[in-house]
N, CA, C and O of each residue as an XYZ file, in Angstrom:
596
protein
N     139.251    189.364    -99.174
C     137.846    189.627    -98.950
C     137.632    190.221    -97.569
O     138.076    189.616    -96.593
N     136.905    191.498    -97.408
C     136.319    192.039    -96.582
C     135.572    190.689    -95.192
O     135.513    189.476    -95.394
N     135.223    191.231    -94.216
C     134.353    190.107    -93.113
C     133.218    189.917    -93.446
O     132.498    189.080    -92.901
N     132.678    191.051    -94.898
C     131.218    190.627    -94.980
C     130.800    189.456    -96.078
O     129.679    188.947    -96.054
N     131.665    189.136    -96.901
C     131.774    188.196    -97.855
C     131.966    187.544    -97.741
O     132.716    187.621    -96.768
N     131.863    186.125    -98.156
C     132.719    184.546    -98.015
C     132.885    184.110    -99.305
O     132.141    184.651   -100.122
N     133.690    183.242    -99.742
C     133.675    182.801   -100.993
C     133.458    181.072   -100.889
O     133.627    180.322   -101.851
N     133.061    180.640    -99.560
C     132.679    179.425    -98.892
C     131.360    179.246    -98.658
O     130.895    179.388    -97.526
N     130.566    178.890    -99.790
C     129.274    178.873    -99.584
C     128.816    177.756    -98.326
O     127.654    177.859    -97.931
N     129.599    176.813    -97.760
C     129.125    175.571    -97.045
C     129.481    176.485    -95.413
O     129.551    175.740    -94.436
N     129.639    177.638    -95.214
C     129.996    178.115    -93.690
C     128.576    178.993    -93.967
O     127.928    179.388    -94.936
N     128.505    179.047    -92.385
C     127.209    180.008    -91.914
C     127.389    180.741    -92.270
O     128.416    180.867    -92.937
N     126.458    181.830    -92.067
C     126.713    183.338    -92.055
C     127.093    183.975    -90.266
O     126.488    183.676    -89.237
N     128.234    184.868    -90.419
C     128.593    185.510    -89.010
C     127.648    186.216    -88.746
O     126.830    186.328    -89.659
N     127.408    186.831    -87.682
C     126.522    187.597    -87.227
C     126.396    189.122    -87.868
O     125.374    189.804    -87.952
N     127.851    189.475    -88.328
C     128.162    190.620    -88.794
C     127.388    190.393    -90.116
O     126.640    191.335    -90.380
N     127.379    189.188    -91.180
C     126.806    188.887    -92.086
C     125.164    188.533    -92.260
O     124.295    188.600    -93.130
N     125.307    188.141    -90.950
C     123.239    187.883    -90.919
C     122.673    189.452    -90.785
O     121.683    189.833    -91.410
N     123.387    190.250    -89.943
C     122.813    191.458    -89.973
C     122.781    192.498    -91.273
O     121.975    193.427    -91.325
N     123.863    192.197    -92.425
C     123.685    192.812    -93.444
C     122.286    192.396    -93.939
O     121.302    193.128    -94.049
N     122.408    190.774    -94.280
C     120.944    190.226    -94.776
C     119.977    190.908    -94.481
O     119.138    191.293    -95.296
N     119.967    191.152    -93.251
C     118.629    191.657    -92.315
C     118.265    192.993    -92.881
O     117.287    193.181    -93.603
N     119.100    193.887    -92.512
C     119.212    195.475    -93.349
C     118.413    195.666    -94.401
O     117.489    196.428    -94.687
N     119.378    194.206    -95.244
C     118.995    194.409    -96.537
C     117.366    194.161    -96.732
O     116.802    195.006    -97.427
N     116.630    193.195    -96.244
C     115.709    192.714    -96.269
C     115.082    193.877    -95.637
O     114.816    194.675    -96.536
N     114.705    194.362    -94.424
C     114.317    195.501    -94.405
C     114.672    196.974    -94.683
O     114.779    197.825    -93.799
N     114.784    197.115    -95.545
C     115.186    197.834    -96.459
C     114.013    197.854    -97.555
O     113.262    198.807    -97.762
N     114.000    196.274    -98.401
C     113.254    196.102    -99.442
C     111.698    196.424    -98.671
O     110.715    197.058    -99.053
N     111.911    195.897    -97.800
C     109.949    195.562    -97.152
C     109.982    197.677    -97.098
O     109.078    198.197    -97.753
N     110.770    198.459    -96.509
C     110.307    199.706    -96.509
C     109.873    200.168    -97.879
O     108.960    200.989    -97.968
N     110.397    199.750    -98.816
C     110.727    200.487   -100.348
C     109.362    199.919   -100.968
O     108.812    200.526   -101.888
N     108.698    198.437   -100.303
C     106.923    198.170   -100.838
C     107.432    197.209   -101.240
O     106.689    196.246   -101.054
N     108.534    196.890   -101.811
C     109.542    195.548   -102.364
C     108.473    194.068   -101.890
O     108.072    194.134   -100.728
N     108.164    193.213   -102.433
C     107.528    191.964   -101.961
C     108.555    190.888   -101.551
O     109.316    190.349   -102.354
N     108.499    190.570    -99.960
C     109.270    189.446    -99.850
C     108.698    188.457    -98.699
O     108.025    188.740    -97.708
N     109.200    187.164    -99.165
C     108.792    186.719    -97.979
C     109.702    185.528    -97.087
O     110.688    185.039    -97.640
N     109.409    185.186    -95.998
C     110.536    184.392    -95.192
C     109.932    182.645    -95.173
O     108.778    182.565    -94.750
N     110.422    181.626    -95.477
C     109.766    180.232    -95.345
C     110.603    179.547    -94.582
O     111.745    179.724    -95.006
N     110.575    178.599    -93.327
C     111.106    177.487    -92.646
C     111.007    176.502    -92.812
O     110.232    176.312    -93.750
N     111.453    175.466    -92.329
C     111.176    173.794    -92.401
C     112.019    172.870    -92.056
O     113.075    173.407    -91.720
N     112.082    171.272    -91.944
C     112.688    170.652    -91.689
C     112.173    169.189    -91.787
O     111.065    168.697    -91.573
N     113.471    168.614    -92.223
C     112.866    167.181    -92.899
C     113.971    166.010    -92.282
O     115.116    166.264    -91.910
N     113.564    165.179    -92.278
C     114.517    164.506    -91.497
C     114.806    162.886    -92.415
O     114.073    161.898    -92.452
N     116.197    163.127    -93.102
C     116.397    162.708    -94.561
C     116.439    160.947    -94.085
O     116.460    160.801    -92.863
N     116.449    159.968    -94.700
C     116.770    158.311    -94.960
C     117.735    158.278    -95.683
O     117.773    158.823    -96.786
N     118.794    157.538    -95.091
C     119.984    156.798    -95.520
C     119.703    156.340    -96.938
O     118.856    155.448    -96.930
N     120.073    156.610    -97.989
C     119.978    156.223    -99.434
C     119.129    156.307    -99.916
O     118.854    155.433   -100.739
N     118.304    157.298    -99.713
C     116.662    157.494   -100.505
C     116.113    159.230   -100.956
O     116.506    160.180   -100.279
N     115.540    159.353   -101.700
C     115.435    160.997   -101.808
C     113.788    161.280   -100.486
O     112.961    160.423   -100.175
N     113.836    162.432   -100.113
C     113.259    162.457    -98.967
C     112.570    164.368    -99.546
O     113.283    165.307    -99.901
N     111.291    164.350    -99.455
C     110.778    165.794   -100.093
C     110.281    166.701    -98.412
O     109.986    166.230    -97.314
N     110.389    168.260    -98.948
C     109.649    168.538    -97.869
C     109.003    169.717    -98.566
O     109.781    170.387    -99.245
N     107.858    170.070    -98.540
C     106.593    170.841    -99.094
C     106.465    171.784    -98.302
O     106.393    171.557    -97.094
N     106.413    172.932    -98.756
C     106.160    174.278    -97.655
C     105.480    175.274    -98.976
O     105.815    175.735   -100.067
N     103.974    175.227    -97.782
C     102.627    176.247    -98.444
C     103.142    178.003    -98.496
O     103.283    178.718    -97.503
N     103.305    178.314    -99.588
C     103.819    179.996    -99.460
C     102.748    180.487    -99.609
O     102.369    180.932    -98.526
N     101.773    180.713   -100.671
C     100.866    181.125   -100.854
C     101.309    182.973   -101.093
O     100.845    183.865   -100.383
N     102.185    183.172   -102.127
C     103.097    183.980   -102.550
C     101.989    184.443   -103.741
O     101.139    183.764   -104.316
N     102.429    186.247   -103.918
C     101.465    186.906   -104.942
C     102.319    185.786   -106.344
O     103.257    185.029   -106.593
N     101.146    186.433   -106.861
C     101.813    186.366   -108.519
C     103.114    187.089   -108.983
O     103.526    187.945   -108.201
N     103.676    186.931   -109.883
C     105.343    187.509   -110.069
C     106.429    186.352   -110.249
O     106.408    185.121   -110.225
N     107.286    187.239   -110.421
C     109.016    186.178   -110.088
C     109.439    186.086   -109.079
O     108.738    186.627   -108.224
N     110.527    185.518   -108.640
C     111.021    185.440   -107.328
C     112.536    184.868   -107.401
O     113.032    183.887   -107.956
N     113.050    185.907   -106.599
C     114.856    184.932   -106.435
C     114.068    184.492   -105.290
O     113.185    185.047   -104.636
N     115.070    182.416   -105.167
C     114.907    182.312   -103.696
C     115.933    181.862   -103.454
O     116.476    180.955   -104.085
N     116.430    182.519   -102.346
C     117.567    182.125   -101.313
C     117.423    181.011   -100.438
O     116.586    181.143    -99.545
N     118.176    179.744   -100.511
C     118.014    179.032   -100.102
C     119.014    178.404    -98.779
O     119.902    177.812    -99.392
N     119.196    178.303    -97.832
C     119.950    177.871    -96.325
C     119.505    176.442    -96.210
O     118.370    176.015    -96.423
N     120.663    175.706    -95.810
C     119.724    174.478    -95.128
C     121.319    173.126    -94.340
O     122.051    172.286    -94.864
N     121.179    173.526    -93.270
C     121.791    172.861    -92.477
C     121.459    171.680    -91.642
O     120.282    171.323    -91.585
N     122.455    170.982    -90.932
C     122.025    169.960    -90.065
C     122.200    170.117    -88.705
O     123.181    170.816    -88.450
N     121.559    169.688    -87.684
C     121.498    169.775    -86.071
C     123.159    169.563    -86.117
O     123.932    168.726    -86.584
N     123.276    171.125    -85.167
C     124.884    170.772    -84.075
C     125.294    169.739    -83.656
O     124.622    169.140    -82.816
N     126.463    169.239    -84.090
C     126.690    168.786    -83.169
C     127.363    167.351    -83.807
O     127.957    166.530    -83.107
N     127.164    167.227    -85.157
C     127.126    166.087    -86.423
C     128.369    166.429    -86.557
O     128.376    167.498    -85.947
N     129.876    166.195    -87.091
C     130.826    166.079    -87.403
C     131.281    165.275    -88.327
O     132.124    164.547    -87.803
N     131.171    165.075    -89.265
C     131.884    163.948    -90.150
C     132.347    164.894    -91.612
O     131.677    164.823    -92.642
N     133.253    165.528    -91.524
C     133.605    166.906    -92.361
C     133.305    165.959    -94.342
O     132.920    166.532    -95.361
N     133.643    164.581    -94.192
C     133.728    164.079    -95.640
C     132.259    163.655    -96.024
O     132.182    163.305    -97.202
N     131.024    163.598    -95.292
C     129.612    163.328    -96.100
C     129.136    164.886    -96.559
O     129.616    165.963    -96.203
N     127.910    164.582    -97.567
C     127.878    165.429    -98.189
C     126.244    166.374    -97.748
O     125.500    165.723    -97.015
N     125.850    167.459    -98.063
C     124.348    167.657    -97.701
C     124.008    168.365    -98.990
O     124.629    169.332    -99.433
N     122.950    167.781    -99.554
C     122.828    168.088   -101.143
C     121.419    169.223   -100.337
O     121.075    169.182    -99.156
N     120.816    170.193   -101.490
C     119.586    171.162   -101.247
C     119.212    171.442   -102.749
O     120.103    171.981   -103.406
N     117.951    171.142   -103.438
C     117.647    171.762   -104.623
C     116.114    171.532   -104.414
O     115.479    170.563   -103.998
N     115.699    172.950   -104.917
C     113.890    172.550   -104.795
C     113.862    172.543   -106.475
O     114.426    173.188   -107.360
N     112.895    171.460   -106.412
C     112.719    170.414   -106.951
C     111.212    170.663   -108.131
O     111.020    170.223   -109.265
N     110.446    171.460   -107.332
C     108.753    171.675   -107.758
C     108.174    173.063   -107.083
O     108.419    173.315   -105.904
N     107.607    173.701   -107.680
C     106.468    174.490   -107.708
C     105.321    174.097   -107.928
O     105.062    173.487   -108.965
N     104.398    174.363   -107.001
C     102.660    174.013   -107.451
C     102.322    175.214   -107.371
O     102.498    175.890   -106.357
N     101.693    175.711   -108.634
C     100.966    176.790   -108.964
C     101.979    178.360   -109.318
O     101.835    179.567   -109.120
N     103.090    177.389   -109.983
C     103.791    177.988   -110.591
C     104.914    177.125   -111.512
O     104.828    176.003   -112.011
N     106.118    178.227   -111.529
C     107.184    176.946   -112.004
C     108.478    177.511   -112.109
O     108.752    178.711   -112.149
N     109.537    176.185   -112.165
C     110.426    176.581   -112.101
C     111.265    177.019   -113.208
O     111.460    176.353   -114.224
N     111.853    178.404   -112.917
C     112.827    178.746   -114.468
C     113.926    178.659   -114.247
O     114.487    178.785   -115.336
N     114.796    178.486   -113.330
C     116.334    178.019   -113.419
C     116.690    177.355   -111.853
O     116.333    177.986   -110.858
N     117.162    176.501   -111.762
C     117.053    175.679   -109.823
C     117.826    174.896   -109.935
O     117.538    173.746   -109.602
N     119.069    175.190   -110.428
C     120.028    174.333   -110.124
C     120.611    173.459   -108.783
O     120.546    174.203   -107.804
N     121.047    172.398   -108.492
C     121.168    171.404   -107.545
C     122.762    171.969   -106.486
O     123.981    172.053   -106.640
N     122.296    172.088   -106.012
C     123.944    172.535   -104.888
C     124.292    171.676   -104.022
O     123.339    171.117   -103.481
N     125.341    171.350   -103.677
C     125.613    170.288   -102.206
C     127.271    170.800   -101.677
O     128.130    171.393   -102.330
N     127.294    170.472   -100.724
C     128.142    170.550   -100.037
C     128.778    169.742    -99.158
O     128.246    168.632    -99.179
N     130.045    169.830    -98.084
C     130.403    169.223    -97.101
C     130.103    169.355    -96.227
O     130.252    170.562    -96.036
N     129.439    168.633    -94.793
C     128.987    168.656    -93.764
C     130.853    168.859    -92.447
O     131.787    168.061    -92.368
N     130.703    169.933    -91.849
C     131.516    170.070    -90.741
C     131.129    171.114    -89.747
O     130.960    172.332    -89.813
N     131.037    170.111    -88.689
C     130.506    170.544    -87.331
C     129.174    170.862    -87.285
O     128.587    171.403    -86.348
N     128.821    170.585    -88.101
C     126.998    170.352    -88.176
C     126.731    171.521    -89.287
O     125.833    172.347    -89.118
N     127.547    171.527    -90.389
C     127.695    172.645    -91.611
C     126.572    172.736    -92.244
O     125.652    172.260    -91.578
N     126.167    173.264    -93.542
C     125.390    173.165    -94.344
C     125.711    174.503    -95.365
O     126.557    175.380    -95.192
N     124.886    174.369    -96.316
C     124.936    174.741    -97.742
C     124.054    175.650    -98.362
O     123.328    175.181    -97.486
N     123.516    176.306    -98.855
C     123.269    177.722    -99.410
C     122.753    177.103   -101.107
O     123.449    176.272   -101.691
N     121.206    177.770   -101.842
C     121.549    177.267   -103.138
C     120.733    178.491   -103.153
O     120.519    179.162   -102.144
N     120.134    178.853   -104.718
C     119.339    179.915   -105.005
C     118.422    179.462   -106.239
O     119.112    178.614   -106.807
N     117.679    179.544   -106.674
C     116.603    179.079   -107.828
C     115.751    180.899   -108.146
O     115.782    181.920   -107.459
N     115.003    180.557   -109.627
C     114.440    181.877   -110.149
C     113.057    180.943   -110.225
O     113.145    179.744   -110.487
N     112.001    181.475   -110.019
C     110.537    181.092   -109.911
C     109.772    181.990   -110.805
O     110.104    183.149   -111.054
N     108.581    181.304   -111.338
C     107.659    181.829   -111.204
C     106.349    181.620   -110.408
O     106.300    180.442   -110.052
N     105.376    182.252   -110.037
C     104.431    182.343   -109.495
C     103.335    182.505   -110.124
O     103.136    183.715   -110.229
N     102.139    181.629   -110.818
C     101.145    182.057   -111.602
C      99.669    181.581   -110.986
O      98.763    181.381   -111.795
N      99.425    181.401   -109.591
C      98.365    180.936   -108.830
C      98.910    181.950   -107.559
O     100.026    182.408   -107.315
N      97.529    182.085   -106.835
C      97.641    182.782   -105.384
C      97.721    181.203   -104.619
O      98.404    181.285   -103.599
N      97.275    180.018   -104.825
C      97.520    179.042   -104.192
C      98.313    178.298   -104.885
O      98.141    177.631   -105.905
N      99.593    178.570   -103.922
C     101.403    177.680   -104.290
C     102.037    177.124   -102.938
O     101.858    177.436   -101.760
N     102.792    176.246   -103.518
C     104.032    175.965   -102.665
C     105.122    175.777   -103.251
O     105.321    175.870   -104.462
N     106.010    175.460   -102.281
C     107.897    174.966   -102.910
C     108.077    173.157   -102.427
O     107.967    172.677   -101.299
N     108.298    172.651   -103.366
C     109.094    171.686   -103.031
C     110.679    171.267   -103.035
O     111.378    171.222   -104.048
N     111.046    171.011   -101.893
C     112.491    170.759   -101.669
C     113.099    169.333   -101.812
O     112.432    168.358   -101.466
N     114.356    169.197   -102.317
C     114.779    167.624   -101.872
C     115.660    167.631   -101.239
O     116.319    168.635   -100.969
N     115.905    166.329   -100.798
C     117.162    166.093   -100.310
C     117.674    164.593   -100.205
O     116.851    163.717   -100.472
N     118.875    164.244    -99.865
C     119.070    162.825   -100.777
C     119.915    162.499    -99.111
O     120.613    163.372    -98.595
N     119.709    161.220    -98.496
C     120.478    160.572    -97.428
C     121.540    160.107    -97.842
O     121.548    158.926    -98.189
N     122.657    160.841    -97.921
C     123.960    160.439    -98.165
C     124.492    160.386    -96.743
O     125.684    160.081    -96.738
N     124.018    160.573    -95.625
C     124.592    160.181    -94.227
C     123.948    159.441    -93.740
O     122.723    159.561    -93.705
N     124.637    158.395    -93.190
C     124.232    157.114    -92.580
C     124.179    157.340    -91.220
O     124.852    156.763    -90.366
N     123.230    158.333    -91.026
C     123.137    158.484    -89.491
C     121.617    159.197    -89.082
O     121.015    159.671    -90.046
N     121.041    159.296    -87.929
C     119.882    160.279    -87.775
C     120.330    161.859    -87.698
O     121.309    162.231    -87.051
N     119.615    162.593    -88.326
C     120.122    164.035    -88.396
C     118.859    164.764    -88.642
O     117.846    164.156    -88.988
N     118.887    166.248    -88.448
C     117.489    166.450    -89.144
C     118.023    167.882    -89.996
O     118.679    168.813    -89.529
N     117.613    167.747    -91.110
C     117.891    168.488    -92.342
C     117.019    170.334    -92.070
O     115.836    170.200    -91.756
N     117.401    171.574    -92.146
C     116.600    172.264    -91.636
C     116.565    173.406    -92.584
O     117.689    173.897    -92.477
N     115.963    174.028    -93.363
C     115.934    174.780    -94.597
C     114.855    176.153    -93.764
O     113.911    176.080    -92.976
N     115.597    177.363    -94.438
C     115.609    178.488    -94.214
C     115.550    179.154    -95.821
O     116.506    179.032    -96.588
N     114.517    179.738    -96.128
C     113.948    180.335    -97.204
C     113.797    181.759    -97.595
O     112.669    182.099    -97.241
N     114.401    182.719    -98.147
C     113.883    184.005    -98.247
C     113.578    184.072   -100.069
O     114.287    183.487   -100.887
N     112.632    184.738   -100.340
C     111.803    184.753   -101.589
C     111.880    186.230   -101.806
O     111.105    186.664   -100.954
N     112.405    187.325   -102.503
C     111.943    188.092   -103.139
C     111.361    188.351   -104.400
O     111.932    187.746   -105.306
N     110.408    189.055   -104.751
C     109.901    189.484   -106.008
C     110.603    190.376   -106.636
O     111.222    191.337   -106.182
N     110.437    189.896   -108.038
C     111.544    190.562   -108.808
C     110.833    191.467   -109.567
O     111.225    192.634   -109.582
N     109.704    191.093   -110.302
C     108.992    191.455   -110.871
C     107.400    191.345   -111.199
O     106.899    192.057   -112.070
C-alpha cells in the first residue's frame, strides 16, 4: 500500500492523509456538492453506555457519514477497547450504522461510517459509546456528512 492508504482503521490519519481528505472535501463544496463538518466530545463511565447529541440541522437528502473518534493523548493501555456507533437520528433515520470498535494505543481511536437519511430541516445525530476503560478519558468524535442524494 501506497502512504495514502491504511488498511488499519484504529491509526490516525498522517498529515499526508488528512490533506487528501481536505482536497477531497473541497473539491465537493466547489462542485455545489452538500457537506457538512460536526464535533464533540463526551466523557464515557466505566461500565455504562454514555450518548452524545449533536444539532446538524442538515438539508433534506442522504448522507454518508464519516465517523473519527479518539481519546485524549496521552492514555496508553494498547489492550482496552473504544467502541463508536451512532445510534439515532431525530428528524430522520437510520439506513445502515453498523457498530465499530477498536484498540486504544497511545491515545488511539477508531473510524466508523453509517448511511442516513434526512427528512426534517430540524435534526440531529446521536452517538454512543460504552466505558470499557476504567479510567477518566474524554471520548472526542469528529464528523464529516456528505449528501449523496
Amino acid at each position: 500500500m501506497d502512504d495514502l492508504t491504511t488498511s488499519d482503521a484504529t491509526k490516525a490519519l498522517s498529515a499526508k492523509q488528512g490533506k487528501v481528505l481536505n482536497d477531497a472535501v473541497t473539491s465537493l463544496n466547489a462542485r455545489g456538492n452538500d457537506y457538512y463538518t460536526f464535533s464533540g466530545d463526551v466523557v464515557p463511565v466505566y461500565a455504562s453506555y454514555k450518548d452524545l447529541i449533536i444539532t446538524t440541522n442538515m438539508a433534506k437528502g442522504h448522507y454518508l457519514l464519516m465517523i473519527e473518534s479518539d481519546i485524549n493523548r496521552g492514555y496508553d493501555n494498547a489492550s482496552d477497547i473504544l467502541i463508536i456507533y451512532i445510534s439515532g437520528v431525530t428528524g430522520g433515520r437510520l439506513i445502515f450504522a453498523p457498530q465499530f470498535r477498536g484498540t486504544v494505543s497511545s491515545g488511539g481511536g477508531t473510524s466508523a461510517w453509517a448511511l442516513i437519511e434526512i427528512t426534517s430541516e430540524t435534526n440531529s445525530l446521536k452517538f454512543t459509546t460504552y466505558g470499557y476503560i476504567n479510567a477518566s478519558y474524554t471520548q472526542h468524535y469528529a464528523i464529516a456528512a456528505i449528501k449523496l442524494i
